[in-house]
Amino acid sequence: MAVEILYFAWVREQVGVPSETIEPPTDVRDVAGLIAWLSTRSPGHAAAFADTGRLRAAIDQAFVPLDAPIAGAREIAIFPPVTGG
Amino acid sequence: MTTVRVQHAPFDVGAELALLDRLGGGAVASFTGIVRGQGGLVELFLEHHPVMTAAALQRFVDEAEARWPLVGATVIHRCGALAPGEAIVLVATASLHRAAALDACAYLIDRLKVAAPFWKRERFADGTERWVEARVEDDRAAASWQDQPSRAETRAVQR
Protein backbone atom coordinates (compact mmCIF):
# COMPACT_ATOMS: atom_id res chain seq x y z
CA MET A 1 0.00 0.00 0.00
CA ALA A 2 1.27 3.48 -0.84
CA VAL A 3 2.52 5.53 2.08
CA GLU A 4 3.59 9.17 2.29
CA ILE A 5 7.12 9.65 3.58
CA LEU A 6 7.98 13.06 5.10
CA TYR A 7 11.51 14.34 5.72
CA PHE A 8 12.57 17.18 7.98
CA ALA A 9 15.64 19.35 8.69
CA TRP A 10 18.96 18.00 7.31
CA VAL A 11 17.33 14.70 6.37
CA ARG A 12 15.04 16.66 4.01
CA GLU A 13 17.98 18.62 2.62
CA GLN A 14 20.06 15.52 1.93
CA VAL A 15 17.23 13.50 0.42
CA GLY A 16 16.38 16.52 -1.72
CA VAL A 17 12.58 16.50 -1.38
CA PRO A 18 10.26 17.26 1.58
CA SER A 19 8.06 14.25 0.90
CA GLU A 20 7.41 11.38 -1.48
CA THR A 21 4.69 8.82 -1.90
CA ILE A 22 6.07 5.32 -2.28
CA GLU A 23 5.03 1.70 -2.12
CA PRO A 24 7.62 -0.27 -0.14
CA PRO A 25 8.03 -3.98 -0.95
CA THR A 26 6.06 -6.31 1.31
CA ASP A 27 9.22 -7.65 2.98
CA VAL A 28 9.87 -4.18 4.44
CA ARG A 29 8.18 -4.53 7.82
CA ASP A 30 9.53 -1.88 10.19
CA VAL A 31 10.88 1.68 10.09
CA ALA A 32 14.50 0.49 10.13
CA GLY A 33 13.79 -1.79 7.16
CA LEU A 34 12.08 1.07 5.37
CA ILE A 35 15.09 3.32 5.95
CA ALA A 36 17.44 0.63 4.61
CA TRP A 37 15.25 0.23 1.53
CA LEU A 38 14.95 4.00 1.01
CA SER A 39 18.75 4.27 1.16
CA THR A 40 18.97 2.52 -2.19
CA ARG A 41 16.80 5.10 -3.97
CA SER A 42 19.46 7.79 -4.51
CA PRO A 43 22.87 8.97 -3.27
CA GLY A 44 20.99 11.68 -1.32
CA HIS A 45 18.86 9.07 0.46
CA ALA A 46 21.99 7.02 1.18
CA ALA A 47 23.75 10.07 2.69
CA ALA A 48 20.75 11.05 4.81
CA PHE A 49 20.31 7.54 6.20
CA ALA A 50 23.98 6.57 6.60
CA ASP A 51 23.84 6.79 10.42
CA THR A 52 20.53 5.49 11.77
CA GLY A 53 21.61 6.50 15.30
CA ARG A 54 20.96 10.12 14.25
CA LEU A 55 17.45 9.38 12.96
CA ARG A 56 14.05 9.47 14.62
CA ALA A 57 10.64 8.60 13.20
CA ALA A 58 6.94 9.16 13.58
CA ILE A 59 4.08 7.07 12.18
CA ASP A 60 0.83 8.94 11.58
CA GLN A 61 2.13 11.85 13.70
CA ALA A 62 3.21 9.81 16.72
CA PHE A 63 6.86 9.25 17.63
CA VAL A 64 7.92 5.61 17.27
CA PRO A 65 11.15 3.64 17.75
CA LEU A 66 12.91 2.49 14.57
CA ASP A 67 11.80 -1.12 15.14
CA ALA A 68 8.12 -0.10 14.98
CA PRO A 69 6.08 -2.04 12.38
CA ILE A 70 4.90 0.05 9.42
CA ALA A 71 1.87 -2.06 8.45
CA GLY A 72 -1.15 0.17 7.96
CA ALA A 73 0.79 3.43 8.21
CA ARG A 74 -0.48 6.31 6.07
CA GLU A 75 2.33 8.74 6.88
CA ILE A 76 5.86 8.04 8.05
CA ALA A 77 8.13 10.94 8.98
CA ILE A 78 11.91 10.56 9.26
CA PHE A 79 13.97 13.31 10.89
CA PRO A 80 16.85 14.17 13.26
CA PRO A 81 16.28 14.45 17.04
CA VAL A 82 14.12 17.50 17.68
CA THR A 83 15.52 20.79 19.03
CA GLY A 84 12.54 22.95 19.94
CA GLY A 85 12.08 25.44 22.74
CA MET B 1 -8.15 28.33 30.10
CA THR B 2 -5.47 26.97 27.82
CA THR B 3 -3.82 28.61 24.84
CA VAL B 4 -1.69 26.59 22.41
CA ARG B 5 -0.37 28.24 19.26
CA VAL B 6 2.39 27.84 16.66
CA GLN B 7 2.86 31.03 14.67
CA HIS B 8 5.29 33.02 12.52
CA ALA B 9 4.26 36.33 14.08
CA PRO B 10 5.78 37.75 17.26
CA PHE B 11 3.75 37.48 20.46
CA ASP B 12 3.20 39.97 23.26
CA VAL B 13 4.45 38.39 26.49
CA GLY B 14 2.79 41.04 28.67
CA ALA B 15 -0.59 40.60 27.03
CA GLU B 16 -0.40 36.81 27.26
CA LEU B 17 0.54 36.91 30.96
CA ALA B 18 -2.22 39.44 31.66
CA LEU B 19 -4.75 36.92 30.34
CA LEU B 20 -3.49 34.38 32.89
CA ASP B 21 -3.34 37.02 35.67
CA ARG B 22 -7.04 37.68 35.20
CA LEU B 23 -7.99 34.06 35.89
CA GLY B 24 -7.63 34.78 39.60
CA GLY B 25 -5.27 31.94 40.44
CA GLY B 26 -2.85 34.17 42.28
CA ALA B 27 0.28 32.48 40.95
CA VAL B 28 1.52 32.89 37.38
CA ALA B 29 4.89 31.47 36.29
CA SER B 30 6.41 31.94 32.87
CA PHE B 31 9.42 31.14 30.72
CA THR B 32 10.35 33.09 27.61
CA GLY B 33 12.99 31.72 25.25
CA ILE B 34 14.94 34.38 23.35
CA VAL B 35 17.10 33.81 20.26
CA ARG B 36 20.76 34.22 21.24
CA GLY B 37 22.95 36.26 18.88
CA GLN B 38 26.26 34.76 19.92
CA GLY B 39 28.89 33.59 17.45
CA GLY B 40 27.73 35.90 14.68
CA LEU B 41 24.27 34.34 14.39
CA VAL B 42 22.05 36.39 12.09
CA GLU B 43 19.04 34.08 11.73
CA LEU B 44 17.47 31.14 13.49
CA PHE B 45 15.05 29.22 11.27
CA LEU B 46 12.51 26.85 12.80
CA GLU B 47 11.09 24.04 10.75
CA HIS B 48 8.28 21.88 12.11
CA HIS B 49 5.67 19.26 11.30
CA PRO B 50 2.48 21.34 11.58
CA VAL B 51 -0.03 18.59 12.35
CA MET B 52 2.26 16.77 14.73
CA THR B 53 3.33 19.95 16.49
CA ALA B 54 -0.16 21.17 17.30
CA ALA B 55 -1.09 17.76 18.71
CA ALA B 56 2.14 17.49 20.71
CA LEU B 57 1.80 20.93 22.34
CA GLN B 58 -1.80 20.22 23.31
CA ARG B 59 -0.77 16.84 24.75
CA PHE B 60 1.95 18.43 26.92
CA VAL B 61 -0.56 20.94 28.29
CA ASP B 62 -3.02 18.11 28.99
CA GLU B 63 -0.26 16.21 30.83
CA ALA B 64 0.61 19.27 32.93
CA GLU B 65 -3.04 19.86 33.82
CA ALA B 66 -3.41 16.23 34.87
CA ARG B 67 -0.38 16.53 37.10
CA TRP B 68 -0.81 19.96 38.68
CA PRO B 69 -3.91 21.95 39.70
CA LEU B 70 -3.66 24.66 37.04
CA VAL B 71 -6.26 27.32 36.33
CA GLY B 72 -4.61 28.20 33.03
CA ALA B 73 -1.69 27.43 30.72
CA THR B 74 -0.22 29.10 27.64
CA VAL B 75 2.24 27.62 25.16
CA ILE B 76 3.18 29.72 22.13
CA HIS B 77 6.00 28.58 19.82
CA ARG B 78 7.31 30.56 16.86
CA CYS B 79 8.26 28.99 13.52
CA GLY B 80 10.04 30.30 10.44
CA ALA B 81 12.89 32.83 10.42
CA LEU B 82 13.77 34.64 13.65
CA ALA B 83 16.42 37.28 14.41
CA PRO B 84 18.62 37.44 17.53
CA GLY B 85 16.73 39.05 20.41
CA GLU B 86 13.33 37.81 19.24
CA ALA B 87 11.21 35.68 21.56
CA ILE B 88 10.93 32.14 20.22
CA VAL B 89 8.76 30.41 22.83
CA LEU B 90 6.51 31.34 25.74
CA VAL B 91 5.35 28.91 28.38
CA ALA B 92 3.17 30.27 31.16
CA THR B 93 1.09 28.59 33.84
CA ALA B 94 -1.39 29.86 36.40
CA SER B 95 -2.34 28.13 39.61
CA LEU B 96 -3.53 28.86 43.15
CA HIS B 97 -0.01 28.16 44.43
CA ARG B 98 3.49 29.01 43.27
CA ALA B 99 4.95 25.51 43.41
CA ALA B 100 2.42 24.11 40.97
CA ALA B 101 2.82 27.08 38.63
CA LEU B 102 6.64 26.91 38.69
CA ASP B 103 6.84 23.13 38.35
CA ALA B 104 4.28 22.93 35.56
CA CYS B 105 6.10 25.70 33.67
CA ALA B 106 9.45 23.88 33.99
CA TYR B 107 7.82 20.59 32.97
CA LEU B 108 6.29 22.12 29.84
CA ILE B 109 9.51 23.69 28.60
CA ASP B 110 11.46 20.47 29.25
CA ARG B 111 8.88 18.47 27.27
CA LEU B 112 8.87 20.98 24.41
CA LYS B 113 12.62 20.76 24.09
CA VAL B 114 12.76 17.03 23.43
CA ALA B 115 9.32 16.00 22.23
CA ALA B 116 7.92 18.79 20.04
CA PRO B 117 8.77 18.28 16.36
CA PHE B 118 10.75 21.47 15.78
CA TRP B 119 14.19 21.68 14.21
CA LYS B 120 16.43 24.76 14.37
CA ARG B 121 18.84 25.88 11.65
CA GLU B 122 21.38 28.61 12.44
CA ARG B 123 22.70 31.04 9.83
CA PHE B 124 25.79 33.10 10.59
CA ALA B 125 27.20 36.40 9.31
CA ASP B 126 29.88 34.55 7.28
CA GLY B 127 27.15 32.73 5.34
CA THR B 128 27.55 29.32 6.98
CA GLU B 129 24.47 27.40 8.09
CA ARG B 130 24.07 24.47 10.43
CA TRP B 131 21.29 22.47 12.04
CA VAL B 132 21.28 22.62 15.83
CA GLU B 133 22.10 19.22 17.35
CA ALA B 134 19.90 17.80 20.09
CA ARG B 135 21.53 17.87 23.53
CA VAL B 136 21.75 14.91 25.90
CA GLU B 137 21.11 17.26 28.86
CA ASP B 138 17.72 18.16 27.40
CA ASP B 139 16.79 14.46 27.20
CA ARG B 140 17.87 14.03 30.83
CA ALA B 141 15.87 17.04 31.98
CA ALA B 142 12.71 15.77 30.28
CA ALA B 143 13.22 12.19 31.50
CA SER B 144 13.70 13.35 35.10
CA TRP B 145 10.01 14.29 35.31
CA GLN B 146 9.06 10.65 34.72
CA ASP B 147 11.40 9.29 37.38
CA GLN B 148 10.59 11.46 40.36
CA PRO B 149 7.68 13.30 41.91
CA SER B 150 7.57 17.02 41.23
CA ARG B 151 8.87 19.42 43.87
CA ALA B 152 5.29 20.30 44.79
CA GLU B 153 4.43 16.64 45.31
CA THR B 154 7.58 16.13 47.40
CA ARG B 155 6.72 19.10 49.60
CA ALA B 156 3.19 17.81 50.12
CA VAL B 157 4.56 14.48 51.33
CA GLN B 158 7.02 16.16 53.70
CA ARG B 159 4.36 18.25 55.38
Short mmCIF file of N, CA and C in Angstrom, two decimals, chain B residues 9-108:
data_model
loop_
_atom_site.label_atom_id
_atom_site.label_comp_id
_atom_site.label_asym_id
_atom_site.label_seq_id
_atom_site.Cartn_x
_atom_site.Cartn_y
_atom_site.Cartn_z
N ALA B 9 4.27 34.97 13.54
CA ALA B 9 4.26 36.33 14.08
C ALA B 9 4.79 36.40 15.51
N PRO B 10 5.37 37.55 15.87
CA PRO B 10 5.78 37.75 17.26
C PRO B 10 4.57 37.69 18.19
N PHE B 11 4.83 37.44 19.48
CA PHE B 11 3.75 37.48 20.46
C PHE B 11 4.09 38.51 21.53
N ASP B 12 3.05 38.95 22.23
CA ASP B 12 3.20 39.97 23.26
C ASP B 12 3.17 39.28 24.63
N VAL B 13 4.35 39.13 25.24
CA VAL B 13 4.45 38.39 26.49
C VAL B 13 3.55 39.02 27.56
N GLY B 14 3.59 40.35 27.65
CA GLY B 14 2.79 41.04 28.67
C GLY B 14 1.30 40.77 28.52
N ALA B 15 0.84 40.82 27.28
CA ALA B 15 -0.59 40.60 27.03
C ALA B 15 -0.98 39.16 27.35
N GLU B 16 -0.10 38.23 26.99
CA GLU B 16 -0.40 36.81 27.26
C GLU B 16 -0.44 36.54 28.76
N LEU B 17 0.52 37.12 29.51
CA LEU B 17 0.54 36.91 30.96
C LEU B 17 -0.66 37.58 31.63
N ALA B 18 -1.06 38.73 31.08
CA ALA B 18 -2.22 39.44 31.66
C ALA B 18 -3.47 38.58 31.57
N LEU B 19 -3.59 37.81 30.48
CA LEU B 19 -4.75 36.92 30.34
C LEU B 19 -4.76 35.89 31.47
N LEU B 20 -3.57 35.37 31.81
CA LEU B 20 -3.49 34.38 32.89
C LEU B 20 -3.71 35.06 34.25
N ASP B 21 -3.16 36.28 34.41
CA ASP B 21 -3.34 37.02 35.67
C ASP B 21 -4.83 37.13 36.01
N ARG B 22 -5.62 37.39 34.98
CA ARG B 22 -7.04 37.68 35.20
C ARG B 22 -7.86 36.45 35.60
N LEU B 23 -7.25 35.27 35.53
CA LEU B 23 -7.99 34.06 35.89
C LEU B 23 -8.16 33.94 37.40
N GLY B 24 -7.43 34.74 38.16
CA GLY B 24 -7.63 34.78 39.60
C GLY B 24 -6.92 33.70 40.39
N GLY B 25 -5.98 33.00 39.74
CA GLY B 25 -5.27 31.94 40.44
C GLY B 25 -4.35 32.46 41.53
N GLY B 26 -3.76 33.60 41.29
CA GLY B 26 -2.85 34.17 42.28
C GLY B 26 -1.39 33.85 42.05
N ALA B 27 -1.11 32.83 41.25
CA ALA B 27 0.28 32.48 40.95
C ALA B 27 0.42 32.26 39.45
N VAL B 28 1.25 33.07 38.80
CA VAL B 28 1.52 32.89 37.38
C VAL B 28 3.02 32.77 37.19
N ALA B 29 3.47 31.67 36.58
CA ALA B 29 4.89 31.47 36.29
C ALA B 29 5.06 31.45 34.78
N SER B 30 6.21 31.95 34.32
CA SER B 30 6.41 31.94 32.87
C SER B 30 7.87 31.76 32.51
N PHE B 31 8.08 31.26 31.30
CA PHE B 31 9.42 31.14 30.72
C PHE B 31 9.34 31.68 29.30
N THR B 32 10.26 32.59 28.98
CA THR B 32 10.35 33.09 27.61
C THR B 32 11.71 32.71 27.05
N GLY B 33 11.73 32.04 25.92
CA GLY B 33 12.99 31.72 25.25
C GLY B 33 13.29 32.80 24.23
N ILE B 34 14.53 33.30 24.25
CA ILE B 34 14.94 34.38 23.35
C ILE B 34 16.06 33.88 22.45
N VAL B 35 16.04 34.23 21.19
CA VAL B 35 17.10 33.81 20.26
C VAL B 35 18.41 34.49 20.65
N ARG B 36 19.44 33.67 20.90
CA ARG B 36 20.76 34.22 21.24
C ARG B 36 21.47 34.66 19.98
N GLY B 37 22.22 35.77 20.06
CA GLY B 37 22.95 36.26 18.88
C GLY B 37 24.42 35.93 18.91
N GLN B 38 24.81 35.01 19.77
CA GLN B 38 26.26 34.76 19.92
C GLN B 38 26.86 34.07 18.70
N GLY B 39 28.17 34.26 18.53
CA GLY B 39 28.89 33.59 17.45
C GLY B 39 28.57 34.11 16.07
N GLY B 40 28.03 35.33 16.00
CA GLY B 40 27.73 35.90 14.68
C GLY B 40 26.44 35.39 14.07
N LEU B 41 25.56 34.84 14.90
CA LEU B 41 24.27 34.34 14.39
C LEU B 41 23.43 35.50 13.85
N VAL B 42 22.91 35.34 12.65
CA VAL B 42 22.05 36.39 12.09
C VAL B 42 20.60 35.92 11.93
N GLU B 43 20.41 34.58 11.87
CA GLU B 43 19.04 34.08 11.73
C GLU B 43 18.92 32.69 12.32
N LEU B 44 17.81 32.48 13.02
CA LEU B 44 17.47 31.14 13.49
C LEU B 44 16.19 30.75 12.76
N PHE B 45 16.23 29.66 12.02
CA PHE B 45 15.05 29.22 11.27
C PHE B 45 14.48 27.98 11.93
N LEU B 46 13.17 28.00 12.19
CA LEU B 46 12.51 26.85 12.80
C LEU B 46 11.60 26.14 11.83
N GLU B 47 11.94 24.88 11.59
CA GLU B 47 11.09 24.04 10.75
C GLU B 47 10.27 23.16 11.68
N HIS B 48 9.06 22.77 11.27
CA HIS B 48 8.28 21.88 12.11
C HIS B 48 7.30 21.07 11.28
N HIS B 49 6.70 20.09 11.93
CA HIS B 49 5.67 19.26 11.30
C HIS B 49 4.35 19.80 11.82
N PRO B 50 3.63 20.60 11.04
CA PRO B 50 2.48 21.34 11.58
C PRO B 50 1.45 20.50 12.30
N VAL B 51 1.02 19.40 11.72
CA VAL B 51 -0.03 18.59 12.35
C VAL B 51 0.47 17.97 13.65
N MET B 52 1.67 17.43 13.57
CA MET B 52 2.26 16.77 14.73
C MET B 52 2.52 17.76 15.86
N THR B 53 2.97 18.95 15.48
CA THR B 53 3.33 19.95 16.49
C THR B 53 2.12 20.39 17.29
N ALA B 54 1.04 20.71 16.61
CA ALA B 54 -0.16 21.17 17.30
C ALA B 54 -0.64 20.11 18.29
N ALA B 55 -0.64 18.85 17.84
CA ALA B 55 -1.09 17.76 18.71
C ALA B 55 -0.15 17.59 19.89
N ALA B 56 1.16 17.70 19.64
CA ALA B 56 2.14 17.49 20.71
C ALA B 56 2.00 18.58 21.78
N LEU B 57 1.89 19.84 21.36
CA LEU B 57 1.80 20.93 22.34
C LEU B 57 0.54 20.77 23.20
N GLN B 58 -0.56 20.41 22.56
CA GLN B 58 -1.80 20.22 23.31
C GLN B 58 -1.65 19.06 24.31
N ARG B 59 -0.97 18.00 23.87
CA ARG B 59 -0.77 16.84 24.75
C ARG B 59 0.06 17.22 25.98
N PHE B 60 1.11 18.03 25.77
CA PHE B 60 1.95 18.43 26.92
C PHE B 60 1.13 19.25 27.91
N VAL B 61 0.27 20.14 27.40
CA VAL B 61 -0.56 20.94 28.29
C VAL B 61 -1.54 20.04 29.04
N ASP B 62 -2.11 19.06 28.34
CA ASP B 62 -3.02 18.11 28.99
C ASP B 62 -2.30 17.35 30.11
N GLU B 63 -1.05 16.94 29.82
CA GLU B 63 -0.26 16.21 30.83
C GLU B 63 -0.03 17.09 32.06
N ALA B 64 0.33 18.36 31.81
CA ALA B 64 0.61 19.27 32.93
C ALA B 64 -0.66 19.49 33.76
N GLU B 65 -1.78 19.62 33.08
CA GLU B 65 -3.04 19.86 33.82
C GLU B 65 -3.45 18.63 34.63
N ALA B 66 -3.08 17.45 34.13
CA ALA B 66 -3.41 16.23 34.87
C ALA B 66 -2.54 16.10 36.11
N ARG B 67 -1.37 16.72 36.04
CA ARG B 67 -0.38 16.53 37.10
C ARG B 67 -0.42 17.62 38.17
N TRP B 68 -0.77 18.84 37.75
CA TRP B 68 -0.81 19.96 38.68
C TRP B 68 -2.16 20.65 38.61
N PRO B 69 -2.61 21.25 39.71
CA PRO B 69 -3.91 21.95 39.70
C PRO B 69 -3.78 23.34 39.06
N LEU B 70 -3.82 23.38 37.75
CA LEU B 70 -3.66 24.66 37.04
C LEU B 70 -5.01 25.29 36.76
N VAL B 71 -5.03 26.62 36.77
CA VAL B 71 -6.26 27.32 36.33
C VAL B 71 -6.08 27.83 34.90
N GLY B 72 -4.85 27.78 34.40
CA GLY B 72 -4.61 28.20 33.03
C GLY B 72 -3.20 27.84 32.58
N ALA B 73 -3.01 27.70 31.27
CA ALA B 73 -1.69 27.43 30.72
C ALA B 73 -1.61 27.99 29.31
N THR B 74 -0.45 28.53 28.97
CA THR B 74 -0.22 29.10 27.64
C THR B 74 1.08 28.57 27.08
N VAL B 75 1.02 28.03 25.86
CA VAL B 75 2.24 27.62 25.16
C VAL B 75 2.17 28.24 23.76
N ILE B 76 3.12 29.12 23.46
CA ILE B 76 3.18 29.72 22.13
C ILE B 76 4.59 29.50 21.59
N HIS B 77 4.70 28.87 20.42
CA HIS B 77 6.00 28.58 19.82
C HIS B 77 6.06 29.23 18.45
N ARG B 78 7.14 29.95 18.17
CA ARG B 78 7.31 30.56 16.86
C ARG B 78 7.89 29.55 15.87
N CYS B 79 7.64 29.78 14.58
CA CYS B 79 8.26 28.99 13.52
C CYS B 79 8.73 29.96 12.44
N GLY B 80 9.52 29.44 11.50
CA GLY B 80 10.04 30.30 10.44
C GLY B 80 11.32 31.00 10.86
N ALA B 81 11.62 32.13 10.20
CA ALA B 81 12.89 32.83 10.42
C ALA B 81 12.79 33.82 11.57
N LEU B 82 13.73 33.73 12.50
CA LEU B 82 13.77 34.64 13.65
C LEU B 82 15.14 35.30 13.73
N ALA B 83 15.17 36.54 14.24
CA ALA B 83 16.42 37.28 14.41
C ALA B 83 16.85 37.22 15.87
N PRO B 84 18.16 37.39 16.14
CA PRO B 84 18.62 37.44 17.53
C PRO B 84 17.82 38.48 18.32
N GLY B 85 17.49 38.14 19.55
CA GLY B 85 16.73 39.05 20.41
C GLY B 85 15.23 38.81 20.35
N GLU B 86 14.77 38.08 19.33
CA GLU B 86 13.33 37.81 19.24
C GLU B 86 12.94 36.66 20.19
N ALA B 87 11.74 36.76 20.72
CA ALA B 87 11.21 35.68 21.56
C ALA B 87 10.79 34.52 20.66
N ILE B 88 11.21 33.32 21.04
CA ILE B 88 10.93 32.14 20.22
C ILE B 88 9.84 31.27 20.84
N VAL B 89 9.76 31.26 22.18
CA VAL B 89 8.76 30.41 22.83
C VAL B 89 8.33 31.05 24.15
N LEU B 90 7.06 30.90 24.44
CA LEU B 90 6.51 31.34 25.74
C LEU B 90 5.75 30.19 26.36
N VAL B 91 6.12 29.87 27.60
CA VAL B 91 5.35 28.91 28.38
C VAL B 91 4.92 29.63 29.64
N ALA B 92 3.64 29.62 29.94
CA ALA B 92 3.17 30.27 31.16
C ALA B 92 2.07 29.43 31.80
N THR B 93 2.07 29.40 33.12
CA THR B 93 1.09 28.59 33.84
C THR B 93 0.51 29.40 34.99
N ALA B 94 -0.73 29.17 35.28
CA ALA B 94 -1.39 29.86 36.40
C ALA B 94 -1.99 28.81 37.32
N SER B 95 -1.83 29.06 38.61
CA SER B 95 -2.34 28.13 39.61
C SER B 95 -2.68 28.91 40.89
N LEU B 96 -3.26 28.21 41.86
CA LEU B 96 -3.53 28.86 43.15
C LEU B 96 -2.24 28.99 43.95
N HIS B 97 -1.23 28.18 43.62
CA HIS B 97 -0.01 28.16 44.43
C HIS B 97 1.24 28.19 43.56
N ARG B 98 2.30 28.80 44.08
CA ARG B 98 3.49 29.01 43.27
C ARG B 98 4.19 27.73 42.85
N ALA B 99 4.21 26.72 43.75
CA ALA B 99 4.95 25.51 43.41
C ALA B 99 4.37 24.83 42.18
N ALA B 100 3.06 24.75 42.13
CA ALA B 100 2.42 24.11 40.97
C ALA B 100 2.68 24.91 39.70
N ALA B 101 2.59 26.24 39.81
CA ALA B 101 2.82 27.08 38.63
C ALA B 101 4.25 26.94 38.14
N LEU B 102 5.22 27.00 39.07
CA LEU B 102 6.64 26.91 38.69
C LEU B 102 6.98 25.53 38.13
N ASP B 103 6.52 24.49 38.80
CA ASP B 103 6.84 23.13 38.35
C ASP B 103 6.20 22.83 37.00
N ALA B 104 4.96 23.22 36.83
CA ALA B 104 4.28 22.93 35.56
C ALA B 104 4.96 23.69 34.42
N CYS B 105 5.42 24.90 34.69
CA CYS B 105 6.10 25.70 33.67
C CYS B 105 7.41 25.01 33.26
N ALA B 106 8.18 24.56 34.27
CA ALA B 106 9.45 23.88 33.99
C ALA B 106 9.20 22.57 33.23
N TYR B 107 8.17 21.85 33.63
CA TYR B 107 7.82 20.59 32.97
C TYR B 107 7.51 20.84 31.49
N LEU B 108 6.70 21.85 31.22
CA LEU B 108 6.29 22.12 29.84
C LEU B 108 7.49 22.47 28.96
#
